[in-house]
Every structure is written in C-alpha cells, then in structure tokens.
mmCIF file of N, CA, C and O in Angstrom:
data_model
loop_
_atom_site.group_PDB
_atom_site.id
_atom_site.type_symbol
_atom_site.label_atom_id
_atom_site.label_comp_id
_atom_site.label_asym_id
_atom_site.label_seq_id
_atom_site.Cartn_x
_atom_site.Cartn_y
_atom_site.Cartn_z
ATOM 1 N N MET A 1 137.184 79.255 92.898
ATOM 2 C CA MET A 1 135.733 79.357 92.970
ATOM 3 C C MET A 1 135.329 80.628 93.599
ATOM 4 O O MET A 1 135.876 80.977 94.647
ATOM 5 N N SER A 2 134.443 81.346 92.950
ATOM 6 C CA SER A 2 133.965 82.652 93.644
ATOM 7 C C SER A 2 132.823 82.420 94.563
ATOM 8 O O SER A 2 132.034 81.492 94.378
ATOM 9 N N ASN A 3 132.713 83.270 95.577
ATOM 10 C CA ASN A 3 131.676 83.288 96.559
ATOM 11 C C ASN A 3 130.615 84.241 96.096
ATOM 12 O O ASN A 3 130.808 85.441 96.115
ATOM 13 N N LYS A 4 129.493 83.703 95.595
ATOM 14 C CA LYS A 4 128.430 84.494 95.070
ATOM 15 C C LYS A 4 127.456 84.891 96.152
ATOM 16 O O LYS A 4 126.994 84.015 96.894
ATOM 17 N N ASN A 5 127.115 86.227 96.199
ATOM 18 C CA ASN A 5 126.069 86.575 97.086
ATOM 19 C C ASN A 5 124.712 86.620 96.420
ATOM 20 O O ASN A 5 124.593 86.885 95.205
ATOM 21 N N THR A 6 123.656 86.414 97.139
ATOM 22 C CA THR A 6 122.336 86.562 96.582
ATOM 23 C C THR A 6 121.466 87.387 97.487
ATOM 24 O O THR A 6 121.775 87.532 98.699
ATOM 25 N N SER A 7 120.399 87.942 96.885
ATOM 26 C CA SER A 7 119.528 88.727 97.679
ATOM 27 C C SER A 7 118.082 88.368 97.110
ATOM 28 O O SER A 7 117.926 88.093 95.964
ATOM 29 N N GLU A 8 117.135 88.385 98.052
ATOM 30 C CA GLU A 8 115.796 87.916 97.609
ATOM 31 C C GLU A 8 114.786 89.018 98.016
ATOM 32 O O GLU A 8 114.780 89.517 99.075
ATOM 33 N N ILE A 9 113.898 89.305 97.012
ATOM 34 C CA ILE A 9 112.743 90.142 97.301
ATOM 35 C C ILE A 9 111.482 89.322 97.046
ATOM 36 O O ILE A 9 111.395 88.649 96.068
ATOM 37 N N LYS A 10 110.568 89.303 98.055
ATOM 38 C CA LYS A 10 109.323 88.467 97.940
ATOM 39 C C LYS A 10 108.119 89.437 97.911
ATOM 40 O O LYS A 10 108.111 90.440 98.628
ATOM 41 N N PHE A 11 107.145 88.983 97.175
ATOM 42 C CA PHE A 11 105.811 89.662 97.178
ATOM 43 C C PHE A 11 104.734 88.606 97.492
ATOM 44 O O PHE A 11 104.783 87.464 97.018
ATOM 45 N N LEU A 12 103.885 89.044 98.388
ATOM 46 C CA LEU A 12 102.734 88.190 98.747
ATOM 47 C C LEU A 12 101.487 88.910 98.374
ATOM 48 O O LEU A 12 101.298 90.041 98.732
ATOM 49 N N VAL A 13 100.576 88.232 97.535
ATOM 50 C CA VAL A 13 99.358 88.859 97.057
ATOM 51 C C VAL A 13 98.183 88.000 97.601
ATOM 52 O O VAL A 13 98.071 86.846 97.296
ATOM 53 N N GLU A 14 97.395 88.606 98.412
ATOM 54 C CA GLU A 14 96.184 88.015 98.934
ATOM 55 C C GLU A 14 95.021 88.382 98.055
ATOM 56 O O GLU A 14 94.871 89.629 97.774
ATOM 57 N N LEU A 15 94.308 87.384 97.500
ATOM 58 C CA LEU A 15 93.247 87.629 96.469
ATOM 59 C C LEU A 15 91.835 87.352 97.118
ATOM 60 O O LEU A 15 91.736 86.535 97.960
ATOM 61 N N ASP A 16 90.867 88.103 96.584
ATOM 62 C CA ASP A 16 89.481 87.828 97.011
ATOM 63 C C ASP A 16 89.001 86.610 96.140
ATOM 64 O O ASP A 16 89.737 85.952 95.284
ATOM 65 N N ASP A 17 87.747 86.294 96.283
ATOM 66 C CA ASP A 17 87.171 85.135 95.555
ATOM 67 C C ASP A 17 87.239 85.364 94.024
ATOM 68 O O ASP A 17 87.184 84.308 93.201
ATOM 69 N N ASN A 18 87.276 86.544 93.482
ATOM 70 C CA ASN A 18 87.360 86.895 92.132
ATOM 71 C C ASN A 18 88.770 87.063 91.678
ATOM 72 O O ASN A 18 89.026 87.578 90.510
ATOM 73 N N ARG A 19 89.710 86.778 92.528
ATOM 74 C CA ARG A 19 91.208 86.882 92.172
ATOM 75 C C ARG A 19 91.606 88.285 92.066
ATOM 76 O O ARG A 19 92.578 88.576 91.307
ATOM 77 N N VAL A 20 90.956 89.300 92.756
ATOM 78 C CA VAL A 20 91.372 90.704 92.759
ATOM 79 C C VAL A 20 92.136 90.886 94.015
ATOM 80 O O VAL A 20 91.806 90.422 95.106
ATOM 81 N N PRO A 21 93.348 91.578 93.865
ATOM 82 C CA PRO A 21 94.168 91.754 95.072
ATOM 83 C C PRO A 21 93.512 92.594 96.128
ATOM 84 O O PRO A 21 92.845 93.527 95.934
ATOM 85 N N GLU A 22 93.458 91.954 97.350
ATOM 86 C CA GLU A 22 92.937 92.572 98.491
ATOM 87 C C GLU A 22 94.079 93.158 99.374
ATOM 88 O O GLU A 22 93.926 94.193 100.116
ATOM 89 N N LYS A 23 95.237 92.467 99.384
ATOM 90 C CA LYS A 23 96.344 92.861 100.251
ATOM 91 C C LYS A 23 97.635 92.551 99.544
ATOM 92 O O LYS A 23 97.814 91.450 98.972
ATOM 93 N N LEU A 24 98.605 93.400 99.622
ATOM 94 C CA LEU A 24 99.973 93.254 98.953
ATOM 95 C C LEU A 24 100.945 93.451 100.077
ATOM 96 O O LEU A 24 100.873 94.444 100.878
ATOM 97 N N MET A 25 101.837 92.491 100.207
ATOM 98 C CA MET A 25 102.963 92.600 101.129
ATOM 99 C C MET A 25 104.247 92.330 100.488
ATOM 100 O O MET A 25 104.277 91.467 99.508
ATOM 101 N N TRP A 26 105.334 92.941 100.932
ATOM 102 C CA TRP A 26 106.613 92.712 100.276
ATOM 103 C C TRP A 26 107.657 92.599 101.383
ATOM 104 O O TRP A 26 107.493 93.197 102.469
ATOM 105 N N SER A 27 108.700 91.847 101.110
ATOM 106 C CA SER A 27 109.857 91.615 102.039
ATOM 107 C C SER A 27 111.121 91.701 101.287
ATOM 108 O O SER A 27 111.205 91.183 100.179
ATOM 109 N N ALA A 28 112.157 92.297 101.916
ATOM 110 C CA ALA A 28 113.493 92.438 101.335
ATOM 111 C C ALA A 28 114.416 92.374 102.537
ATOM 112 O O ALA A 28 114.771 93.428 103.093
ATOM 113 N N GLN A 29 114.824 91.151 102.952
ATOM 114 C CA GLN A 29 115.562 91.057 104.081
ATOM 115 C C GLN A 29 116.794 91.882 104.183
ATOM 116 O O GLN A 29 117.127 92.478 105.228
ATOM 117 N N ASP A 30 117.574 91.955 103.021
ATOM 118 C CA ASP A 30 118.807 92.761 103.009
ATOM 119 C C ASP A 30 118.462 94.234 103.208
ATOM 120 O O ASP A 30 119.381 94.983 103.603
ATOM 121 N N GLY A 31 117.210 94.686 102.902
ATOM 122 C CA GLY A 31 116.881 96.074 103.044
ATOM 123 C C GLY A 31 116.182 96.362 104.405
ATOM 124 O O GLY A 31 115.746 97.413 104.649
ATOM 125 N N GLY A 32 116.078 95.261 105.214
ATOM 126 C CA GLY A 32 115.370 95.463 106.525
ATOM 127 C C GLY A 32 113.906 95.549 106.425
ATOM 128 O O GLY A 32 113.245 96.070 107.262
ATOM 129 N N VAL A 33 113.293 95.116 105.324
ATOM 130 C CA VAL A 33 111.846 95.073 105.123
ATOM 131 C C VAL A 33 111.304 93.672 105.315
ATOM 132 O O VAL A 33 111.714 92.787 104.658
ATOM 133 N N GLU A 34 110.355 93.563 106.156
ATOM 134 C CA GLU A 34 109.670 92.324 106.421
ATOM 135 C C GLU A 34 108.206 92.425 106.438
ATOM 136 O O GLU A 34 107.623 93.201 107.307
ATOM 137 N N ALA A 35 107.563 91.874 105.473
ATOM 138 C CA ALA A 35 106.087 91.797 105.399
ATOM 139 C C ALA A 35 105.477 93.233 105.498
ATOM 140 O O ALA A 35 104.582 93.483 106.208
ATOM 141 N N GLN A 36 105.975 94.107 104.700
ATOM 142 C CA GLN A 36 105.492 95.510 104.683
ATOM 143 C C GLN A 36 104.314 95.601 103.723
ATOM 144 O O GLN A 36 104.359 95.152 102.630
ATOM 145 N N GLU A 37 103.213 96.208 104.186
ATOM 146 C CA GLU A 37 102.046 96.336 103.334
ATOM 147 C C GLU A 37 102.239 97.413 102.273
ATOM 148 O O GLU A 37 102.921 98.467 102.487
ATOM 149 N N ALA A 38 101.650 97.152 101.125
ATOM 150 C CA ALA A 38 101.693 98.168 100.001
ATOM 151 C C ALA A 38 100.313 98.159 99.378
ATOM 152 O O ALA A 38 99.583 97.175 99.483
ATOM 153 N N LYS A 39 99.941 99.177 98.727
ATOM 154 C CA LYS A 39 98.646 99.310 97.970
ATOM 155 C C LYS A 39 98.851 99.112 96.548
ATOM 156 O O LYS A 39 97.886 98.802 95.840
ATOM 157 N N ALA A 40 100.074 99.167 96.010
ATOM 158 C CA ALA A 40 100.304 98.989 94.553
ATOM 159 C C ALA A 40 101.799 98.531 94.340
ATOM 160 O O ALA A 40 102.610 98.919 95.152
ATOM 161 N N ILE A 41 101.889 97.852 93.208
ATOM 162 C CA ILE A 41 103.304 97.328 92.830
ATOM 163 C C ILE A 41 103.379 97.449 91.315
ATOM 164 O O ILE A 41 102.390 96.985 90.600
ATOM 165 N N MET A 42 104.399 97.997 90.821
ATOM 166 C CA MET A 42 104.756 98.023 89.381
ATOM 167 C C MET A 42 106.108 97.417 89.228
ATOM 168 O O MET A 42 107.090 97.932 89.786
ATOM 169 N N LEU A 43 106.223 96.283 88.539
ATOM 170 C CA LEU A 43 107.471 95.611 88.326
ATOM 171 C C LEU A 43 107.780 95.432 86.887
ATOM 172 O O LEU A 43 106.946 94.870 86.229
ATOM 173 N N SER A 44 108.895 95.835 86.410
ATOM 174 C CA SER A 44 109.305 95.555 85.004
ATOM 175 C C SER A 44 110.463 94.699 85.016
ATOM 176 O O SER A 44 111.448 94.825 85.780
ATOM 177 N N ILE A 45 110.477 93.686 84.027
ATOM 178 C CA ILE A 45 111.520 92.723 83.963
ATOM 179 C C ILE A 45 111.932 92.666 82.498
ATOM 180 O O ILE A 45 111.071 92.582 81.638
ATOM 181 N N TRP A 46 113.216 92.820 82.176
ATOM 182 C CA TRP A 46 113.728 92.764 80.857
ATOM 183 C C TRP A 46 114.095 91.373 80.365
ATOM 184 O O TRP A 46 114.902 90.673 81.046
ATOM 185 N N ASP A 47 113.498 91.019 79.261
ATOM 186 C CA ASP A 47 113.809 89.635 78.692
ATOM 187 C C ASP A 47 114.744 89.971 77.552
ATOM 188 O O ASP A 47 114.309 90.408 76.490
ATOM 189 N N SER A 48 116.046 89.670 77.786
ATOM 190 C CA SER A 48 117.037 90.117 76.700
ATOM 191 C C SER A 48 116.941 89.143 75.518
ATOM 192 O O SER A 48 117.321 89.588 74.452
ATOM 193 N N LYS A 49 116.439 87.966 75.700
ATOM 194 C CA LYS A 49 116.298 87.090 74.521
ATOM 195 C C LYS A 49 115.265 87.561 73.588
ATOM 196 O O LYS A 49 115.448 87.610 72.347
ATOM 197 N N ALA A 50 114.086 87.902 74.052
ATOM 198 C CA ALA A 50 112.924 88.456 73.299
ATOM 199 C C ALA A 50 113.084 89.894 73.043
ATOM 200 O O ALA A 50 112.343 90.439 72.253
ATOM 201 N N LYS A 51 114.013 90.592 73.703
ATOM 202 C CA LYS A 51 114.093 92.082 73.628
ATOM 203 C C LYS A 51 112.826 92.790 73.885
ATOM 204 O O LYS A 51 112.330 93.674 73.186
ATOM 205 N N GLU A 52 112.288 92.382 75.011
ATOM 206 C CA GLU A 52 110.946 93.006 75.425
ATOM 207 C C GLU A 52 110.861 93.020 76.925
ATOM 208 O O GLU A 52 111.523 92.167 77.666
ATOM 209 N N SER A 53 110.105 93.997 77.443
ATOM 210 C CA SER A 53 109.896 93.996 78.809
ATOM 211 C C SER A 53 108.555 93.327 79.181
ATOM 212 O O SER A 53 107.635 93.217 78.467
ATOM 213 N N MET A 54 108.643 92.717 80.390
ATOM 214 C CA MET A 54 107.522 92.054 80.930
ATOM 215 C C MET A 54 107.066 92.846 82.202
ATOM 216 O O MET A 54 107.945 93.391 82.860
ATOM 217 N N ARG A 55 105.790 92.887 82.477
ATOM 218 C CA ARG A 55 105.364 93.710 83.584
ATOM 219 C C ARG A 55 104.377 92.997 84.496
ATOM 220 O O ARG A 55 103.662 92.162 84.040
ATOM 221 N N ILE A 56 104.469 93.391 85.741
ATOM 222 C CA ILE A 56 103.497 92.975 86.719
ATOM 223 C C ILE A 56 103.075 94.273 87.357
ATOM 224 O O ILE A 56 103.814 94.989 88.101
ATOM 225 N N ASP A 57 101.751 94.564 87.150
ATOM 226 C CA ASP A 57 101.154 95.760 87.689
ATOM 227 C C ASP A 57 99.943 95.333 88.561
ATOM 228 O O ASP A 57 99.025 94.741 88.090
ATOM 229 N N LEU A 58 100.050 95.530 89.907
ATOM 230 C CA LEU A 58 99.020 95.123 90.852
ATOM 231 C C LEU A 58 98.632 96.280 91.750
ATOM 232 O O LEU A 58 99.541 97.027 92.080
ATOM 233 N N TRP A 59 97.383 96.378 92.090
ATOM 234 C CA TRP A 59 96.949 97.296 93.133
ATOM 235 C C TRP A 59 95.755 96.684 93.801
ATOM 236 O O TRP A 59 94.966 95.902 93.272
ATOM 237 N N THR A 60 95.689 97.039 95.062
ATOM 238 C CA THR A 60 94.525 96.572 95.860
ATOM 239 C C THR A 60 93.214 97.218 95.456
ATOM 240 O O THR A 60 93.338 98.365 94.935
ATOM 241 N N LYS A 61 92.137 96.610 95.763
ATOM 242 C CA LYS A 61 90.887 97.153 95.358
ATOM 243 C C LYS A 61 90.513 98.383 96.140
ATOM 244 O O LYS A 61 89.685 99.210 95.744
ATOM 245 N N ASP A 62 91.210 98.554 97.300
ATOM 246 C CA ASP A 62 90.886 99.738 98.081
ATOM 247 C C ASP A 62 92.011 100.838 97.827
ATOM 248 O O ASP A 62 92.005 101.809 98.644
ATOM 249 N N MET A 63 92.858 100.773 96.829
ATOM 250 C CA MET A 63 93.820 101.789 96.483
ATOM 251 C C MET A 63 93.060 102.982 96.046
ATOM 252 O O MET A 63 92.327 102.957 94.983
ATOM 253 N N PRO A 64 93.149 104.081 96.693
ATOM 254 C CA PRO A 64 92.481 105.360 96.316
ATOM 255 C C PRO A 64 92.992 105.881 94.987
ATOM 256 O O PRO A 64 94.217 105.884 94.684
ATOM 257 N N VAL A 65 92.118 106.344 94.084
ATOM 258 C CA VAL A 65 92.485 106.906 92.850
ATOM 259 C C VAL A 65 93.425 108.083 92.917
ATOM 260 O O VAL A 65 94.497 108.167 92.194
ATOM 261 N N ASP A 66 93.216 108.926 93.848
ATOM 262 C CA ASP A 66 94.095 110.042 94.041
ATOM 263 C C ASP A 66 95.522 109.671 94.406
ATOM 264 O O ASP A 66 96.529 110.203 93.906
ATOM 265 N N GLU A 67 95.580 108.495 95.194
ATOM 266 C CA GLU A 67 96.920 108.023 95.532
ATOM 267 C C GLU A 67 97.601 107.307 94.338
ATOM 268 O O GLU A 67 98.776 107.358 94.218
ATOM 269 N N MET A 68 96.764 106.648 93.504
ATOM 270 C CA MET A 68 97.347 105.998 92.320
ATOM 271 C C MET A 68 97.889 107.094 91.410
ATOM 272 O O MET A 68 98.961 106.834 90.794
ATOM 273 N N LYS A 69 97.295 108.232 91.265
ATOM 274 C CA LYS A 69 97.818 109.302 90.414
ATOM 275 C C LYS A 69 99.100 109.741 90.921
ATOM 276 O O LYS A 69 100.142 109.964 90.148
ATOM 277 N N ILE A 70 99.300 109.889 92.243
ATOM 278 C CA ILE A 70 100.580 110.332 92.850
ATOM 279 C C ILE A 70 101.575 109.187 92.673
ATOM 280 O O ILE A 70 102.736 109.487 92.305
ATOM 281 N N PHE A 71 101.167 108.004 92.836
ATOM 282 C CA PHE A 71 102.075 106.803 92.637
ATOM 283 C C PHE A 71 102.664 106.779 91.177
ATOM 284 O O PHE A 71 103.832 106.620 90.987
ATOM 285 N N PHE A 72 101.747 107.020 90.217
ATOM 286 C CA PHE A 72 102.228 107.112 88.799
ATOM 287 C C PHE A 72 103.159 108.184 88.571
ATOM 288 O O PHE A 72 104.247 108.026 87.951
ATOM 289 N N HIS A 73 102.840 109.366 89.153
ATOM 290 C CA HIS A 73 103.688 110.526 88.930
ATOM 291 C C HIS A 73 105.109 110.221 89.538
ATOM 292 O O HIS A 73 106.101 110.431 88.914
ATOM 293 N N GLN A 74 105.139 109.715 90.749
ATOM 294 C CA GLN A 74 106.432 109.530 91.408
ATOM 295 C C GLN A 74 107.213 108.420 90.665
ATOM 296 O O GLN A 74 108.396 108.522 90.589
ATOM 297 N N THR A 75 106.506 107.376 90.131
ATOM 298 C CA THR A 75 107.194 106.333 89.349
ATOM 299 C C THR A 75 107.762 106.946 88.069
ATOM 300 O O THR A 75 108.856 106.541 87.768
ATOM 301 N N LEU A 76 106.990 107.768 87.420
ATOM 302 C CA LEU A 76 107.543 108.421 86.151
ATOM 303 C C LEU A 76 108.789 109.271 86.491
ATOM 304 O O LEU A 76 109.758 109.261 85.688
ATOM 305 N N VAL A 77 108.689 110.016 87.579
ATOM 306 C CA VAL A 77 109.893 110.874 87.958
ATOM 307 C C VAL A 77 111.105 109.959 88.154
ATOM 308 O O VAL A 77 112.286 110.241 87.773
ATOM 309 N N ALA A 78 110.924 108.924 88.972
ATOM 310 C CA ALA A 78 111.922 107.943 89.295
ATOM 311 C C ALA A 78 112.511 107.297 87.980
ATOM 312 O O ALA A 78 113.694 107.054 87.925
ATOM 313 N N MET A 79 111.648 106.996 87.010
ATOM 314 C CA MET A 79 112.067 106.361 85.825
ATOM 315 C C MET A 79 113.026 107.373 85.042
ATOM 316 O O MET A 79 113.944 106.959 84.420
ATOM 317 N N SER A 80 112.629 108.669 85.037
ATOM 318 C CA SER A 80 113.478 109.574 84.319
ATOM 319 C C SER A 80 114.809 109.736 84.982
ATOM 320 O O SER A 80 115.852 109.840 84.223
ATOM 321 N N GLU A 81 114.922 109.668 86.298
ATOM 322 C CA GLU A 81 116.240 109.653 86.999
ATOM 323 C C GLU A 81 117.012 108.451 86.719
ATOM 324 O O GLU A 81 118.198 108.420 86.523
ATOM 325 N N THR A 82 116.328 107.264 86.748
ATOM 326 C CA THR A 82 116.995 106.022 86.494
ATOM 327 C C THR A 82 117.443 105.918 85.021
ATOM 328 O O THR A 82 118.689 105.442 84.772
ATOM 329 N N PHE A 83 116.681 106.518 84.063
ATOM 330 C CA PHE A 83 117.105 106.491 82.687
ATOM 331 C C PHE A 83 118.345 107.370 82.568
ATOM 332 O O PHE A 83 119.280 106.916 81.902
ATOM 333 N N LYS A 84 118.447 108.470 83.304
ATOM 334 C CA LYS A 84 119.669 109.304 83.149
ATOM 335 C C LYS A 84 120.903 108.481 83.735
ATOM 336 O O LYS A 84 121.965 108.479 83.088
ATOM 337 N N ARG A 85 120.757 107.859 84.902
ATOM 338 C CA ARG A 85 121.863 107.079 85.411
ATOM 339 C C ARG A 85 122.267 105.938 84.524
ATOM 340 O O ARG A 85 123.433 105.641 84.413
ATOM 341 N N ALA A 86 121.274 105.256 83.896
ATOM 342 C CA ALA A 86 121.595 104.068 83.154
ATOM 343 C C ALA A 86 122.124 104.344 81.739
ATOM 344 O O ALA A 86 122.874 103.611 81.218
ATOM 345 N N THR A 87 121.718 105.526 81.173
ATOM 346 C CA THR A 87 122.144 105.859 79.818
ATOM 347 C C THR A 87 123.051 107.029 79.676
ATOM 348 O O THR A 87 123.631 107.203 78.587
ATOM 349 N N ASP A 88 123.045 107.829 80.640
ATOM 350 C CA ASP A 88 123.813 109.148 80.662
ATOM 351 C C ASP A 88 123.270 110.063 79.526
ATOM 352 O O ASP A 88 123.965 110.956 79.011
ATOM 353 N N ASP A 89 122.001 109.832 79.200
ATOM 354 C CA ASP A 89 121.344 110.664 78.212
ATOM 355 C C ASP A 89 120.579 111.828 78.859
ATOM 356 O O ASP A 89 119.422 111.672 79.195
ATOM 357 N N GLU A 90 121.295 112.912 79.068
ATOM 358 C CA GLU A 90 120.703 113.997 79.880
ATOM 359 C C GLU A 90 119.572 114.693 79.103
ATOM 360 O O GLU A 90 118.557 115.048 79.748
ATOM 361 N N LYS A 91 119.679 114.833 77.802
ATOM 362 C CA LYS A 91 118.665 115.500 76.979
ATOM 363 C C LYS A 91 117.339 114.809 77.138
ATOM 364 O O LYS A 91 116.303 115.385 77.366
ATOM 365 N N MET A 92 117.305 113.404 76.873
ATOM 366 C CA MET A 92 116.099 112.710 76.944
ATOM 367 C C MET A 92 115.568 112.649 78.396
ATOM 368 O O MET A 92 114.317 112.711 78.644
ATOM 369 N N SER A 93 116.458 112.498 79.333
ATOM 370 C CA SER A 93 116.017 112.582 80.780
ATOM 371 C C SER A 93 115.306 113.878 81.108
ATOM 372 O O SER A 93 114.222 113.838 81.758
ATOM 373 N N ASP A 94 115.828 114.962 80.612
ATOM 374 C CA ASP A 94 115.174 116.272 80.870
ATOM 375 C C ASP A 94 113.853 116.312 80.139
ATOM 376 O O ASP A 94 112.896 116.835 80.674
ATOM 377 N N THR A 95 113.725 115.749 78.909
ATOM 378 C CA THR A 95 112.473 115.664 78.246
ATOM 379 C C THR A 95 111.403 114.846 79.029
ATOM 380 O O THR A 95 110.292 115.291 79.160
ATOM 381 N N MET A 96 111.910 113.726 79.624
ATOM 382 C CA MET A 96 110.982 112.926 80.451
ATOM 383 C C MET A 96 110.572 113.739 81.631
ATOM 384 O O MET A 96 109.382 113.660 82.075
ATOM 385 N N LYS A 97 111.445 114.472 82.219
ATOM 386 C CA LYS A 97 111.077 115.283 83.467
ATOM 387 C C LYS A 97 110.023 116.325 83.051
ATOM 388 O O LYS A 97 109.208 116.646 83.858
ATOM 389 N N ASP A 98 110.237 116.949 81.842
ATOM 390 C CA ASP A 98 109.265 117.891 81.376
ATOM 391 C C ASP A 98 107.840 117.296 81.312
ATOM 392 O O ASP A 98 106.849 117.882 81.708
ATOM 393 N N PHE A 99 107.767 116.072 80.751
ATOM 394 C CA PHE A 99 106.565 115.334 80.733
ATOM 395 C C PHE A 99 105.969 115.115 82.148
ATOM 396 O O PHE A 99 104.781 115.270 82.385
ATOM 397 N N CYS A 100 106.856 114.753 83.102
ATOM 398 C CA CYS A 100 106.376 114.561 84.437
ATOM 399 C C CYS A 100 105.778 115.836 85.077
ATOM 400 O O CYS A 100 104.796 115.751 85.715
ATOM 401 N N ASP A 101 106.308 116.963 84.682
ATOM 402 C CA ASP A 101 105.852 118.247 85.158
ATOM 403 C C ASP A 101 104.461 118.476 84.633
ATOM 404 O O ASP A 101 103.511 118.900 85.241
ATOM 405 N N TYR A 102 104.363 118.156 83.266
ATOM 406 C CA TYR A 102 103.074 118.327 82.578
ATOM 407 C C TYR A 102 102.023 117.375 83.156
ATOM 408 O O TYR A 102 100.836 117.747 83.401
ATOM 409 N N PHE A 103 102.374 116.140 83.385
ATOM 410 C CA PHE A 103 101.519 115.106 83.930
ATOM 411 C C PHE A 103 100.995 115.624 85.336
ATOM 412 O O PHE A 103 99.832 115.577 85.581
ATOM 413 N N ALA A 104 101.898 116.086 86.225
ATOM 414 C CA ALA A 104 101.525 116.575 87.549
ATOM 415 C C ALA A 104 100.577 117.791 87.385
ATOM 416 O O ALA A 104 99.551 117.911 88.134
ATOM 417 N N GLU A 105 100.863 118.639 86.452
ATOM 418 C CA GLU A 105 100.051 119.873 86.274
ATOM 419 C C GLU A 105 98.558 119.514 85.850
ATOM 420 O O GLU A 105 97.610 119.966 86.409
ATOM 421 N N LYS A 106 98.572 118.572 84.877
ATOM 422 C CA LYS A 106 97.265 118.213 84.345
ATOM 423 C C LYS A 106 96.355 117.427 85.455
ATOM 424 O O LYS A 106 95.156 117.432 85.352
ATOM 425 N N LEU A 107 97.003 116.697 86.350
ATOM 426 C CA LEU A 107 96.325 116.008 87.374
ATOM 427 C C LEU A 107 96.181 116.812 88.636
ATOM 428 O O LEU A 107 95.754 116.310 89.659
ATOM 429 N N ASP A 108 96.572 118.033 88.608
ATOM 430 C CA ASP A 108 96.527 118.958 89.775
ATOM 431 C C ASP A 108 97.268 118.470 90.938
ATOM 432 O O ASP A 108 96.850 118.462 92.061
ATOM 433 N N LEU A 109 98.387 117.888 90.668
ATOM 434 C CA LEU A 109 99.284 117.350 91.723
ATOM 435 C C LEU A 109 100.277 118.367 92.150
ATOM 436 O O LEU A 109 100.933 118.184 93.226
ATOM 437 N N VAL A 110 100.414 119.473 91.447
ATOM 438 C CA VAL A 110 101.335 120.528 91.797
ATOM 439 C C VAL A 110 100.798 121.349 92.942
ATOM 440 O O VAL A 110 99.711 121.728 92.994
ATOM 441 N N LYS A 111 101.738 121.548 93.903
ATOM 442 C CA LYS A 111 101.266 122.233 95.142
ATOM 443 C C LYS A 111 101.894 123.615 95.121
ATOM 444 O O LYS A 111 102.921 123.883 94.643
#
C-alpha cells in the first residue's frame, strides 16, 4: 500500500449583500500561507472528460483598475512560461511573450 500525500489550498470569499466579493483570502499550509488577503483570483481547472477548462475569476470591488491591468499582464507572462515548461513549444511560447510585450505597451505598463 502506498502512502499518499495531500496538500490543500483554500479560498475564502466574503460577499456583500449583492454577492459581490468584498474580501478574498487564501491559505496554503504547505506553502506557509495562512489567511493571506488578495484582491483578485484567477483559477483554471481542466475537465479531461469534457475536454474543456473551467474558470473561477474573482476580484474585490475595491480592486483598482490599474492593478487589474498589471495582474492580467503578469498572469499572461506566467502562462507563456508555464506553456513552455508544459509543452516544450518554444516557438509558441515566444509568440505568447511577444503578445505580452504588445499588451504591456498598449496599456502603458512598460517602464
């Protein structure tokens, strides 16, 4: 019999009366994170039976738009890096990074 390890990541979403997120908290005990506040969460889950991704995209009503733009940019950059590691498709990863550069330029995120 094998000894299986598990790890748990938790999200807590506090909602206002209209069910709009007011506060987001996350915990990952294995990572040393306990009830850390966040302003936005993007989570993708692959359903291999349906061959489709499911998404949970949440942000608090006080998340500043300029920070949301930076969050999206950094998420896109991270996705291009993850795509490279997961598929070893350097050409497409580079194309994705080119788009990230374009995205940053158009939103005036380039310093």
